[in-house]
PDB file of C-alpha atoms in Angstrom:
ATOM      1  CA  MET A   1     -23.448 -48.331 -23.700  1.00 42.00           C
ATOM      2  CA  VAL A   2     -23.561 -48.626 -20.089  1.00 40.00           C
ATOM      3  CA  SER A   3     -24.453 -52.525 -20.105  1.00 39.00           C
ATOM      4  CA  LEU A   4     -21.042 -53.119 -21.630  1.00 42.00           C
ATOM      5  CA  VAL A   5     -18.687 -50.932 -19.661  1.00 44.00           C
ATOM      6  CA  LEU A   6     -20.653 -51.673 -15.962  1.00 42.00           C
ATOM      7  CA  PRO A   7     -20.127 -55.380 -15.755  1.00 43.00           C
ATOM      8  CA  ARG A   8     -15.683 -53.875 -16.552  1.00 46.00           C
ATOM      9  CA  LEU A   9     -16.340 -51.553 -13.684  1.00 46.00           C
ATOM     10  CA  VAL A  10     -17.568 -53.918 -11.721  1.00 46.00           C
ATOM     11  CA  ASP A  11     -15.242 -57.146 -12.284  1.00 62.00           C
ATOM     12  CA  VAL A  12     -13.097 -56.857  -9.275  1.00 66.00           C
ATOM     13  CA  ALA A  13     -10.426 -59.632  -9.958  1.00 73.00           C
ATOM     14  CA  ALA A  14     -10.502 -59.143 -13.526  1.00 72.00           C
ATOM     15  CA  ALA A  15      -9.630 -55.271 -13.613  1.00 71.00           C
ATOM     16  CA  THR A  16      -6.581 -56.273 -10.484  1.00 77.00           C
ATOM     17  CA  ARG A  17      -5.197 -58.848 -13.135  1.00 79.00           C
ATOM     18  CA  ARG A  18      -4.933 -57.110 -16.144  1.00 80.00           C
ATOM     19  CA  SER A  19      -3.460 -53.874 -13.472  1.00 80.00           C
ATOM     20  CA  THR A  20      -0.813 -56.292 -12.406  1.00 77.00           C
ATOM     21  CA  SER A  21       0.242 -57.343 -15.505  1.00 79.00           C
ATOM     22  CA  VAL A  22       1.428 -54.296 -16.402  1.00 78.00           C
ATOM     23  CA  ALA A  23       3.829 -53.853 -13.596  1.00 74.00           C
ATOM     24  CA  GLU A  24       4.639 -56.742 -14.310  1.00 72.00           C
ATOM     25  CA  ARG A  25       5.767 -55.827 -17.938  1.00 75.00           C
ATOM     26  CA  ASN A  26       7.982 -52.778 -16.070  1.00 72.00           C
ATOM     27  CA  VAL A  27       8.991 -55.905 -14.230  1.00 70.00           C
ATOM     28  CA  ALA A  28       9.987 -57.962 -16.939  1.00 72.00           C
ATOM     29  CA  ALA A  29      11.408 -54.883 -18.893  1.00 68.00           C
ATOM     30  CA  LEU A  30      13.663 -53.570 -15.581  1.00 66.00           C
ATOM     31  CA  LYS A  31      15.052 -56.525 -13.801  1.00 62.00           C
ATOM     32  CA  SER A  32      18.346 -56.399 -15.045  1.00 57.00           C
ATOM     33  CA  VAL A  33      18.692 -52.496 -14.139  1.00 55.00           C
ATOM     34  CA  TYR A  34      16.706 -52.591 -10.939  1.00 56.00           C
ATOM     35  CA  TRP A  35      19.315 -52.491  -8.484  1.00 58.00           C
ATOM     36  CA  LEU A  36      20.655 -49.850  -9.823  1.00 62.00           C
ATOM     37  CA  LEU A  37      17.142 -47.144  -9.524  1.00 60.00           C
ATOM     38  CA  LEU A  38      16.836 -48.616  -5.839  1.00 61.00           C
ATOM     39  CA  VAL A  39      20.901 -48.023  -4.867  1.00 64.00           C
ATOM     40  CA  SER A  40      20.694 -44.427  -7.243  1.00 63.00           C
ATOM     41  CA  GLY A  41      16.617 -43.721  -5.018  1.00 63.00           C
ATOM     42  CA  PHE A  42      17.731 -44.437  -1.743  1.00 66.00           C
ATOM     43  CA  VAL A  43      21.547 -42.806  -1.600  1.00 75.00           C
ATOM     44  CA  GLU A  44      19.992 -39.456  -1.736  1.00 72.00           C
ATOM     45  CA  PRO A  45      18.090 -39.095   1.098  1.00 77.00           C
ATOM     46  CA  LEU A  46      20.700 -41.122   3.085  1.00 77.00           C
ATOM     47  CA  LEU A  47      23.423 -37.981   2.319  1.00 79.00           C
ATOM     48  CA  TYR A  48      20.644 -35.151   3.263  1.00 78.00           C
ATOM     49  CA  LEU A  49      20.190 -37.644   6.523  1.00 81.00           C
ATOM     50  CA  LEU A  50      23.623 -37.883   7.334  1.00 81.00           C
ATOM     51  CA  SER A  51      25.406 -34.129   5.608  1.00 82.00           C
ATOM     52  CA  ILE A  52      22.010 -31.642   7.165  1.00 81.00           C
ATOM     53  CA  GLY A  53      20.372 -34.105  10.390  1.00 76.00           C
ATOM     54  CA  VAL A  54      24.259 -35.252  11.243  1.00 79.00           C
ATOM     55  CA  GLY A  55      26.372 -32.677  10.739  1.00 80.00           C
ATOM     56  CA  VAL A  56      24.378 -29.991  10.430  1.00 80.00           C
ATOM     57  CA  GLY A  57      22.684 -31.943  13.281  1.00 78.00           C
ATOM     58  CA  ALA A  58      25.379 -31.660  15.737  1.00 80.00           C
ATOM     59  CA  LEU A  59      25.449 -27.631  15.348  1.00 80.00           C
ATOM     60  CA  VAL A  60      21.571 -27.204  16.161  1.00 82.00           C
ATOM     61  CA  GLY A  61      21.431 -29.426  18.767  1.00 81.00           C
ATOM     62  CA  ASP A  62      18.065 -30.323  19.683  1.00 82.00           C
ATOM     63  CA  LEU A  63      14.979 -29.669  18.892  1.00 83.00           C
ATOM     64  CA  THR A  64      11.533 -29.215  21.042  1.00 80.00           C
ATOM     65  CA  LEU A  65       8.161 -29.910  18.924  1.00 79.00           C
ATOM     66  CA  SER A  66       4.978 -28.916  19.291  1.00 74.00           C
ATOM     67  CA  GLY A  67       4.140 -31.596  21.846  1.00 71.00           C
ATOM     68  CA  GLY A  68       6.859 -30.261  24.655  1.00 74.00           C
ATOM     69  CA  GLN A  69       8.812 -33.753  23.130  1.00 80.00           C
ATOM     70  CA  VAL A  70      12.471 -32.611  22.646  1.00 84.00           C
ATOM     71  CA  VAL A  71      13.866 -34.829  20.510  1.00 86.00           C
ATOM     72  CA  THR A  72      17.977 -34.460  17.976  1.00 89.00           C
ATOM     73  CA  TYR A  73      17.984 -33.119  14.887  1.00 90.00           C
ATOM     74  CA  ALA A  74      18.721 -36.183  13.964  1.00 90.00           C
ATOM     75  CA  ALA A  75      15.587 -37.846  14.642  1.00 90.00           C
ATOM     76  CA  PHE A  76      13.771 -34.418  13.663  1.00 92.00           C
ATOM     77  CA  VAL A  77      14.989 -34.851  10.189  1.00 91.00           C
ATOM     78  CA  ALA A  78      14.971 -38.302   9.363  1.00 91.00           C
ATOM     79  CA  PRO A  79      11.461 -39.332   8.740  1.00 92.00           C
ATOM     80  CA  ALA A  80      11.853 -36.063   6.119  1.00 92.00           C
ATOM     81  CA  MET A  81      14.156 -37.605   4.712  1.00 90.00           C
ATOM     82  CA  LEU A  82      11.563 -40.666   3.948  1.00 91.00           C
ATOM     83  CA  ALA A  83       9.130 -39.529   3.744  1.00 92.00           C
ATOM     84  CA  SER A  84      11.360 -36.966   0.719  1.00 89.00           C
ATOM     85  CA  SER A  85      12.729 -40.244  -0.452  1.00 85.00           C
ATOM     86  CA  ALA A  86       9.088 -42.424  -1.080  1.00 88.00           C
ATOM     87  CA  MET A  87       8.198 -39.396  -3.011  1.00 89.00           C
ATOM     88  CA  THR A  88      11.043 -38.430  -4.870  1.00 85.00           C
ATOM     89  CA  GLY A  89      10.307 -43.257  -5.758  1.00 81.00           C
ATOM     90  CA  ALA A  90       7.087 -43.110  -6.799  1.00 85.00           C
ATOM     91  CA  LEU A  91       7.042 -39.632  -8.849  1.00 87.00           C
ATOM     92  CA  SER A  92       9.591 -40.851 -10.753  1.00 81.00           C
ATOM     93  CA  GLU A  93       8.410 -43.904 -12.387  1.00 80.00           C
ATOM     94  CA  THR A  94       4.267 -41.679 -12.483  1.00 85.00           C
ATOM     95  CA  THR A  95       6.731 -39.024 -14.389  1.00 87.00           C
ATOM     96  CA  PHE A  96       9.072 -38.927 -16.975  1.00 83.00           C
ATOM     97  CA  ASN A  97       8.749 -42.535 -17.502  1.00 81.00           C
ATOM     98  CA  PHE A  98       5.006 -42.848 -17.406  1.00 85.00           C
ATOM     99  CA  PHE A  99       5.619 -39.736 -20.084  1.00 86.00           C
ATOM    100  CA  GLY A 100       7.862 -41.141 -22.470  1.00 84.00           C
ATOM    101  CA  LYS A 101       5.648 -44.452 -21.878  1.00 83.00           C
ATOM    102  CA  MET A 102       2.952 -42.995 -23.354  1.00 86.00           C
ATOM    103  CA  LYS A 103       4.297 -39.544 -25.411  1.00 83.00           C
ATOM    104  CA  TYR A 104       7.266 -40.845 -26.879  1.00 82.00           C
ATOM    105  CA  MET A 105       7.459 -45.121 -26.931  1.00 82.00           C
ATOM    106  CA  LYS A 106       3.451 -44.739 -27.705  1.00 83.00           C
ATOM    107  CA  LEU A 107       3.544 -48.653 -25.029  1.00 81.00           C
ATOM    108  CA  TYR A 108       0.223 -47.641 -23.886  1.00 84.00           C
ATOM    109  CA  ASP A 109      -1.426 -47.274 -27.070  1.00 83.00           C
ATOM    110  CA  GLY A 110      -0.515 -51.154 -27.780  1.00 81.00           C
ATOM    111  CA  VAL A 111      -1.691 -51.623 -24.601  1.00 82.00           C
ATOM    112  CA  ILE A 112      -5.738 -50.246 -24.936  1.00 83.00           C
ATOM    113  CA  ALA A 113      -6.080 -53.097 -27.693  1.00 82.00           C
ATOM    114  CA  THR A 114      -6.457 -55.542 -25.628  1.00 83.00           C
ATOM    115  CA  PRO A 115      -8.670 -55.513 -22.472  1.00 83.00           C
ATOM    116  CA  VAL A 116      -7.094 -53.774 -20.300  1.00 82.00           C
ATOM    117  CA  GLN A 117      -8.654 -50.363 -19.703  1.00 84.00           C
ATOM    118  CA  PRO A 118      -6.950 -46.861 -19.199  1.00 84.00           C
ATOM    119  CA  PHE A 119      -7.343 -47.310 -15.048  1.00 84.00           C
ATOM    120  CA  GLU A 120      -6.654 -49.890 -15.309  1.00 84.00           C
ATOM    121  CA  ILE A 121      -3.266 -49.033 -16.649  1.00 86.00           C
ATOM    122  CA  ALA A 122      -2.975 -46.283 -14.491  1.00 85.00           C
ATOM    123  CA  LEU A 123      -3.393 -48.901 -10.964  1.00 86.00           C
ATOM    124  CA  GLY A 124      -0.453 -50.995 -13.420  1.00 86.00           C
ATOM    125  CA  GLU A 125       1.875 -48.360 -12.616  1.00 85.00           C
ATOM    126  CA  LEU A 126       1.389 -46.985  -9.537  1.00 86.00           C
ATOM    127  CA  GLY A 127       1.868 -51.068  -7.806  1.00 84.00           C
ATOM    128  CA  TRP A 128       5.578 -51.021 -10.120  1.00 82.00           C
ATOM    129  CA  ALA A 129       6.075 -47.433  -8.717  1.00 80.00           C
ATOM    130  CA  MET A 130       5.568 -48.536  -5.564  1.00 81.00           C
ATOM    131  CA  LEU A 131       7.557 -51.370  -5.757  1.00 77.00           C
ATOM    132  CA  ARG A 132      10.456 -48.333  -5.691  1.00 74.00           C
ATOM    133  CA  GLY A 133       9.225 -45.585  -3.298  1.00 77.00           C
ATOM    134  CA  GLY A 134       8.258 -49.051  -1.106  1.00 83.00           C
ATOM    135  CA  SER A 135      12.008 -50.796  -1.231  1.00 80.00           C
ATOM    136  CA  TYR A 136      13.638 -46.873  -0.680  1.00 80.00           C
ATOM    137  CA  SER A 137      11.173 -46.301   2.782  1.00 86.00           C
ATOM    138  CA  ALA A 138      12.224 -50.125   3.812  1.00 86.00           C
ATOM    139  CA  ALA A 139      15.664 -49.357   3.249  1.00 84.00           C
ATOM    140  CA  PHE A 140      15.759 -46.212   4.497  1.00 87.00           C
ATOM    141  CA  LEU A 141      13.535 -47.284   7.801  1.00 90.00           C
ATOM    142  CA  VAL A 142      16.496 -50.488   8.680  1.00 88.00           C
ATOM    143  CA  VAL A 143      19.099 -47.187   8.451  1.00 88.00           C
ATOM    144  CA  MET A 144      16.693 -45.093  10.818  1.00 89.00           C
ATOM    145  CA  VAL A 145      17.051 -47.761  13.509  1.00 91.00           C
ATOM    146  CA  GLY A 146      20.691 -49.035  13.039  1.00 89.00           C
ATOM    147  CA  MET A 147      20.352 -45.392  13.929  1.00 88.00           C
ATOM    148  CA  ASP A 148      18.921 -45.247  17.077  1.00 89.00           C
ATOM    149  CA  LEU A 149      16.734 -42.906  15.422  1.00 89.00           C
ATOM    150  CA  THR A 150      13.996 -45.319  16.510  1.00 90.00           C
ATOM    151  CA  THR A 151      12.527 -48.038  17.274  1.00 92.00           C
ATOM    152  CA  VAL A 152      11.459 -51.036  15.413  1.00 93.00           C
ATOM    153  CA  ALA A 153       8.466 -50.839  16.548  1.00 92.00           C
ATOM    154  CA  ARG A 154       7.366 -47.534  14.906  1.00 93.00           C
ATOM    155  CA  ALA A 155       9.428 -48.446  11.978  1.00 93.00           C
ATOM    156  CA  LEU A 156       6.634 -50.905  11.144  1.00 94.00           C
ATOM    157  CA  VAL A 157       4.610 -48.447  11.736  1.00 92.00           C
ATOM    158  CA  ALA A 158       6.019 -46.038   9.625  1.00 94.00           C
ATOM    159  CA  PHE A 159       6.204 -48.562   6.865  1.00 94.00           C
ATOM    160  CA  PRO A 160       2.952 -48.377   5.517  1.00 94.00           C
ATOM    161  CA  ALA A 161       3.100 -44.636   6.394  1.00 94.00           C
ATOM    162  CA  ALA A 162       5.604 -44.495   3.897  1.00 94.00           C
ATOM    163  CA  VAL A 163       4.176 -46.997   1.177  1.00 93.00           C
ATOM    164  CA  LEU A 164       0.979 -44.019   1.430  1.00 94.00           C
ATOM    165  CA  VAL A 165       2.966 -41.159   0.876  1.00 94.00           C
ATOM    166  CA  GLY A 166       4.111 -43.004  -2.023  1.00 90.00           C
ATOM    167  CA  PHE A 167       0.268 -44.193  -3.422  1.00 91.00           C
ATOM    168  CA  ALA A 168      -0.667 -40.001  -3.312  1.00 93.00           C
ATOM    169  CA  PHE A 169       2.584 -39.163  -4.366  1.00 93.00           C
ATOM    170  CA  GLY A 170       2.783 -41.645  -7.774  1.00 90.00           C
ATOM    171  CA  ALA A 171      -0.965 -40.806  -8.431  1.00 91.00           C
ATOM    172  CA  LEU A 172      -1.023 -37.494  -8.242  1.00 93.00           C
ATOM    173  CA  GLY A 173       2.464 -38.029 -10.697  1.00 91.00           C
ATOM    174  CA  MET A 174       0.913 -39.528 -13.008  1.00 90.00           C
ATOM    175  CA  THR A 175      -1.939 -36.777 -13.826  1.00 92.00           C
ATOM    176  CA  ILE A 176       0.136 -33.798 -13.300  1.00 92.00           C
ATOM    177  CA  SER A 177       2.081 -35.720 -16.826  1.00 90.00           C
ATOM    178  CA  THR A 178      -0.772 -35.751 -18.762  1.00 90.00           C
ATOM    179  CA  PHE A 179      -0.797 -32.400 -18.861  1.00 91.00           C
ATOM    180  CA  MET A 180       2.417 -32.456 -20.031  1.00 88.00           C
ATOM    181  CA  ARG A 181       3.152 -31.388 -23.616  1.00 84.00           C
ATOM    182  CA  SER A 182       7.014 -32.032 -23.910  1.00 86.00           C
ATOM    183  CA  TRP A 183      10.184 -32.303 -21.995  1.00 85.00           C
ATOM    184  CA  GLN A 184      10.426 -29.064 -20.652  1.00 84.00           C
ATOM    185  CA  ASP A 185       7.327 -28.601 -18.802  1.00 84.00           C
ATOM    186  CA  PHE A 186       9.064 -31.186 -16.106  1.00 84.00           C
ATOM    187  CA  ASP A 187      11.572 -28.313 -15.557  1.00 86.00           C
ATOM    188  CA  LEU A 188       8.439 -26.635 -13.890  1.00 87.00           C
ATOM    189  CA  MET A 189       7.732 -29.488 -11.700  1.00 87.00           C
ATOM    190  CA  GLY A 190      10.854 -30.456 -10.954  1.00 85.00           C
ATOM    191  CA  SER A 191      11.258 -26.637  -9.087  1.00 89.00           C
ATOM    192  CA  ALA A 192       7.897 -27.321  -7.771  1.00 90.00           C
ATOM    193  CA  GLN A 193       9.024 -31.062  -5.939  1.00 90.00           C
ATOM    194  CA  PHE A 194      12.694 -29.228  -4.737  1.00 90.00           C
ATOM    195  CA  THR A 195      10.409 -25.884  -3.250  1.00 91.00           C
ATOM    196  CA  LEU A 196       8.372 -28.223  -1.283  1.00 91.00           C
ATOM    197  CA  PHE A 197      11.085 -30.150  -0.180  1.00 90.00           C
ATOM    198  CA  LEU A 198      13.025 -27.383   1.129  1.00 89.00           C
ATOM    199  CA  PHE A 199       9.522 -25.626   2.842  1.00 90.00           C
ATOM    200  CA  SER A 200       7.714 -28.967   3.658  1.00 91.00           C
ATOM    201  CA  GLY A 201       8.431 -29.019   7.371  1.00 89.00           C
ATOM    202  CA  THR A 202      11.731 -30.631   6.542  1.00 90.00           C
ATOM    203  CA  PHE A 203      14.743 -29.239   8.484  1.00 90.00           C
ATOM    204  CA  VAL A 204      12.248 -26.390  10.216  1.00 88.00           C
ATOM    205  CA  PRO A 205       9.250 -27.018  11.904  1.00 87.00           C
ATOM    206  CA  ALA A 206       6.390 -24.902  10.842  1.00 87.00           C
ATOM    207  CA  GLU A 207       5.889 -23.150  13.501  1.00 86.00           C
ATOM    208  CA  ALA A 208       9.100 -21.487  12.621  1.00 86.00           C
ATOM    209  CA  TYR A 209       7.753 -19.684   9.470  1.00 88.00           C
ATOM    210  CA  PRO A 210       4.984 -16.364  10.054  1.00 89.00           C
ATOM    211  CA  SER A 211       1.783 -17.572  10.178  1.00 86.00           C
ATOM    212  CA  LEU A 212       0.484 -16.554   6.379  1.00 87.00           C
ATOM    213  CA  LEU A 213       3.376 -19.132   5.500  1.00 89.00           C
ATOM    214  CA  ARG A 214       2.903 -21.398   7.924  1.00 90.00           C
ATOM    215  CA  TRP A 215      -0.768 -22.322   6.865  1.00 91.00           C
ATOM    216  CA  VAL A 216       0.847 -22.900   2.825  1.00 91.00           C
ATOM    217  CA  VAL A 217       3.063 -25.101   4.188  1.00 92.00           C
ATOM    218  CA  GLU A 218       0.285 -26.969   5.838  1.00 92.00           C
ATOM    219  CA  VAL A 219      -2.148 -27.601   3.140  1.00 93.00           C
ATOM    220  CA  THR A 220       0.964 -29.209   0.838  1.00 94.00           C
ATOM    221  CA  PRO A 221       1.474 -32.905   0.132  1.00 94.00           C
ATOM    222  CA  LEU A 222       4.616 -32.949   1.716  1.00 95.00           C
ATOM    223  CA  TYR A 223       3.979 -30.949   4.498  1.00 95.00           C
ATOM    224  CA  ARG A 224       1.234 -34.059   6.065  1.00 95.00           C
ATOM    225  CA  ALA A 225       3.591 -36.892   5.246  1.00 95.00           C
ATOM    226  CA  VAL A 226       6.003 -35.270   6.695  1.00 94.00           C
ATOM    227  CA  HIS A 227       4.055 -34.770   9.740  1.00 93.00           C
ATOM    228  CA  LEU A 228       2.468 -38.058   9.702  1.00 94.00           C
ATOM    229  CA  ILE A 229       5.912 -39.777   9.292  1.00 94.00           C
ATOM    230  CA  ARG A 230       7.707 -37.905  11.878  1.00 93.00           C
ATOM    231  CA  GLY A 231       4.450 -38.275  14.773  1.00 90.00           C
ATOM    232  CA  VAL A 232       4.584 -42.164  14.081  1.00 92.00           C
ATOM    233  CA  THR A 233       8.712 -42.326  14.337  1.00 91.00           C
ATOM    234  CA  VAL A 234       9.144 -39.955  16.956  1.00 88.00           C
ATOM    235  CA  GLY A 235       6.620 -40.910  19.064  1.00 77.00           C
ATOM    236  CA  THR A 236       3.809 -38.156  19.429  1.00 72.00           C
ATOM    237  CA  ALA A 237       1.337 -39.107  16.959  1.00 65.00           C
ATOM    238  CA  GLY A 238      -1.959 -38.079  18.515  1.00 70.00           C
ATOM    239  CA  TRP A 239      -5.406 -37.727  15.893  1.00 77.00           C
ATOM    240  CA  ALA A 240      -3.572 -35.700  14.104  1.00 78.00           C
ATOM    241  CA  TRP A 241      -2.674 -38.697  11.925  1.00 86.00           C
ATOM    242  CA  VAL A 242      -6.325 -38.895  11.521  1.00 90.00           C
ATOM    243  CA  LEU A 243      -5.848 -35.649   8.652  1.00 92.00           C
ATOM    244  CA  ASP A 244      -2.990 -36.891   7.448  1.00 94.00           C
ATOM    245  CA  VAL A 245      -3.507 -40.400   6.356  1.00 95.00           C
ATOM    246  CA  LEU A 246      -7.278 -38.807   4.951  1.00 96.00           C
ATOM    247  CA  TYR A 247      -5.753 -35.699   3.273  1.00 96.00           C
ATOM    248  CA  LEU A 248      -3.310 -38.323   1.404  1.00 96.00           C
ATOM    249  CA  LEU A 249      -6.162 -41.244   0.126  1.00 96.00           C
ATOM    250  CA  ALA A 250      -8.242 -38.032  -1.588  1.00 96.00           C
ATOM    251  CA  VAL A 251      -4.359 -37.330  -2.989  1.00 95.00           C
ATOM    252  CA  LEU A 252      -4.490 -40.339  -4.106  1.00 94.00           C
ATOM    253  CA  VAL A 253      -8.228 -41.064  -4.867  1.00 93.00           C
ATOM    254  CA  VAL A 254      -8.736 -38.122  -7.024  1.00 94.00           C
ATOM    255  CA  GLY A 255      -5.522 -38.768  -8.438  1.00 92.00           C
ATOM    256  CA  LEU A 256      -5.953 -42.195 -10.269  1.00 89.00           C
ATOM    257  CA  LEU A 257      -9.827 -41.389 -11.230  1.00 90.00           C
ATOM    258  CA  VAL A 258      -8.854 -37.861 -12.493  1.00 92.00           C
ATOM    259  CA  ALA A 259      -5.330 -39.676 -14.268  1.00 89.00           C
ATOM    260  CA  SER A 260      -7.515 -42.823 -15.561  1.00 87.00           C
ATOM    261  CA  ARG A 261     -10.205 -39.961 -17.186  1.00 89.00           C
ATOM    262  CA  ARG A 262      -6.848 -38.260 -18.504  1.00 90.00           C
ATOM    263  CA  MET A 263      -5.704 -41.559 -20.474  1.00 86.00           C
ATOM    264  CA  GLY A 264      -9.095 -42.272 -21.823  1.00 84.00           C
ATOM    265  CA  ARG A 265      -9.289 -38.822 -23.603  1.00 86.00           C
ATOM    266  CA  LEU A 266      -4.966 -39.043 -24.771  1.00 83.00           C
ATOM    267  CA  LEU A 267      -5.559 -42.923 -25.847  1.00 80.00           C
ATOM    268  CA  TYR A 268      -8.488 -42.810 -26.783  1.00 77.00           C
ATOM    269  CA  ARG A 269      -8.785 -39.916 -29.649  1.00 68.00           C
TER     270      ARG A 269
END
């Protein structure tokens, strides 16, 4: 058994090719309506930025960050909207759509009849999710630069950070989906996602919360994502970005491993 599994695990080129095939299948299936998906995922965070970042920002005024730097409220909110957009784009593909393909369409039952393995399915679906998440992030960064909320150089650095955020939440979303029993279970996930959106340093600094609540906020994945991207876009990133990156990489790796193992149990039983 080990001799059969080990070559497949170390054949990186073949695994990459099979994962790419999974992503290409999704592109072929949805290419006619893909632009609608891009618009839907981009408009929501943009409206939040314009209504809260700009509209409410006119009442709030400037904010002083923990490092002493003073920024406009729009510049404070914009990177949080970027992180939230990357999260939403990745979760949209790796939760509802992924669950439907696995549970009801039985798509992966046919896929595993080929040489493609559960880990390669998970990697391919994650790559497809990042086509959406990366597109949202790139478009949003263009808007931020156009509104003078960051510089071009910082936006170029923020883009790979946003992609990492999307990968991390995509892996987390797939893991969660493998534990879902029905569509009703996603109501709980939606509530959790909205709570993260509100309480991850999105609209107010984490320092504004009481000590205990602040600690809870700072260990959530969206806070680490917001903290990383905000540090890049407003120019306050210090050594704390290392912690953010390591945190998100850990979520990505653990999520992929758990999701692929769970998929193997569900598909081969």
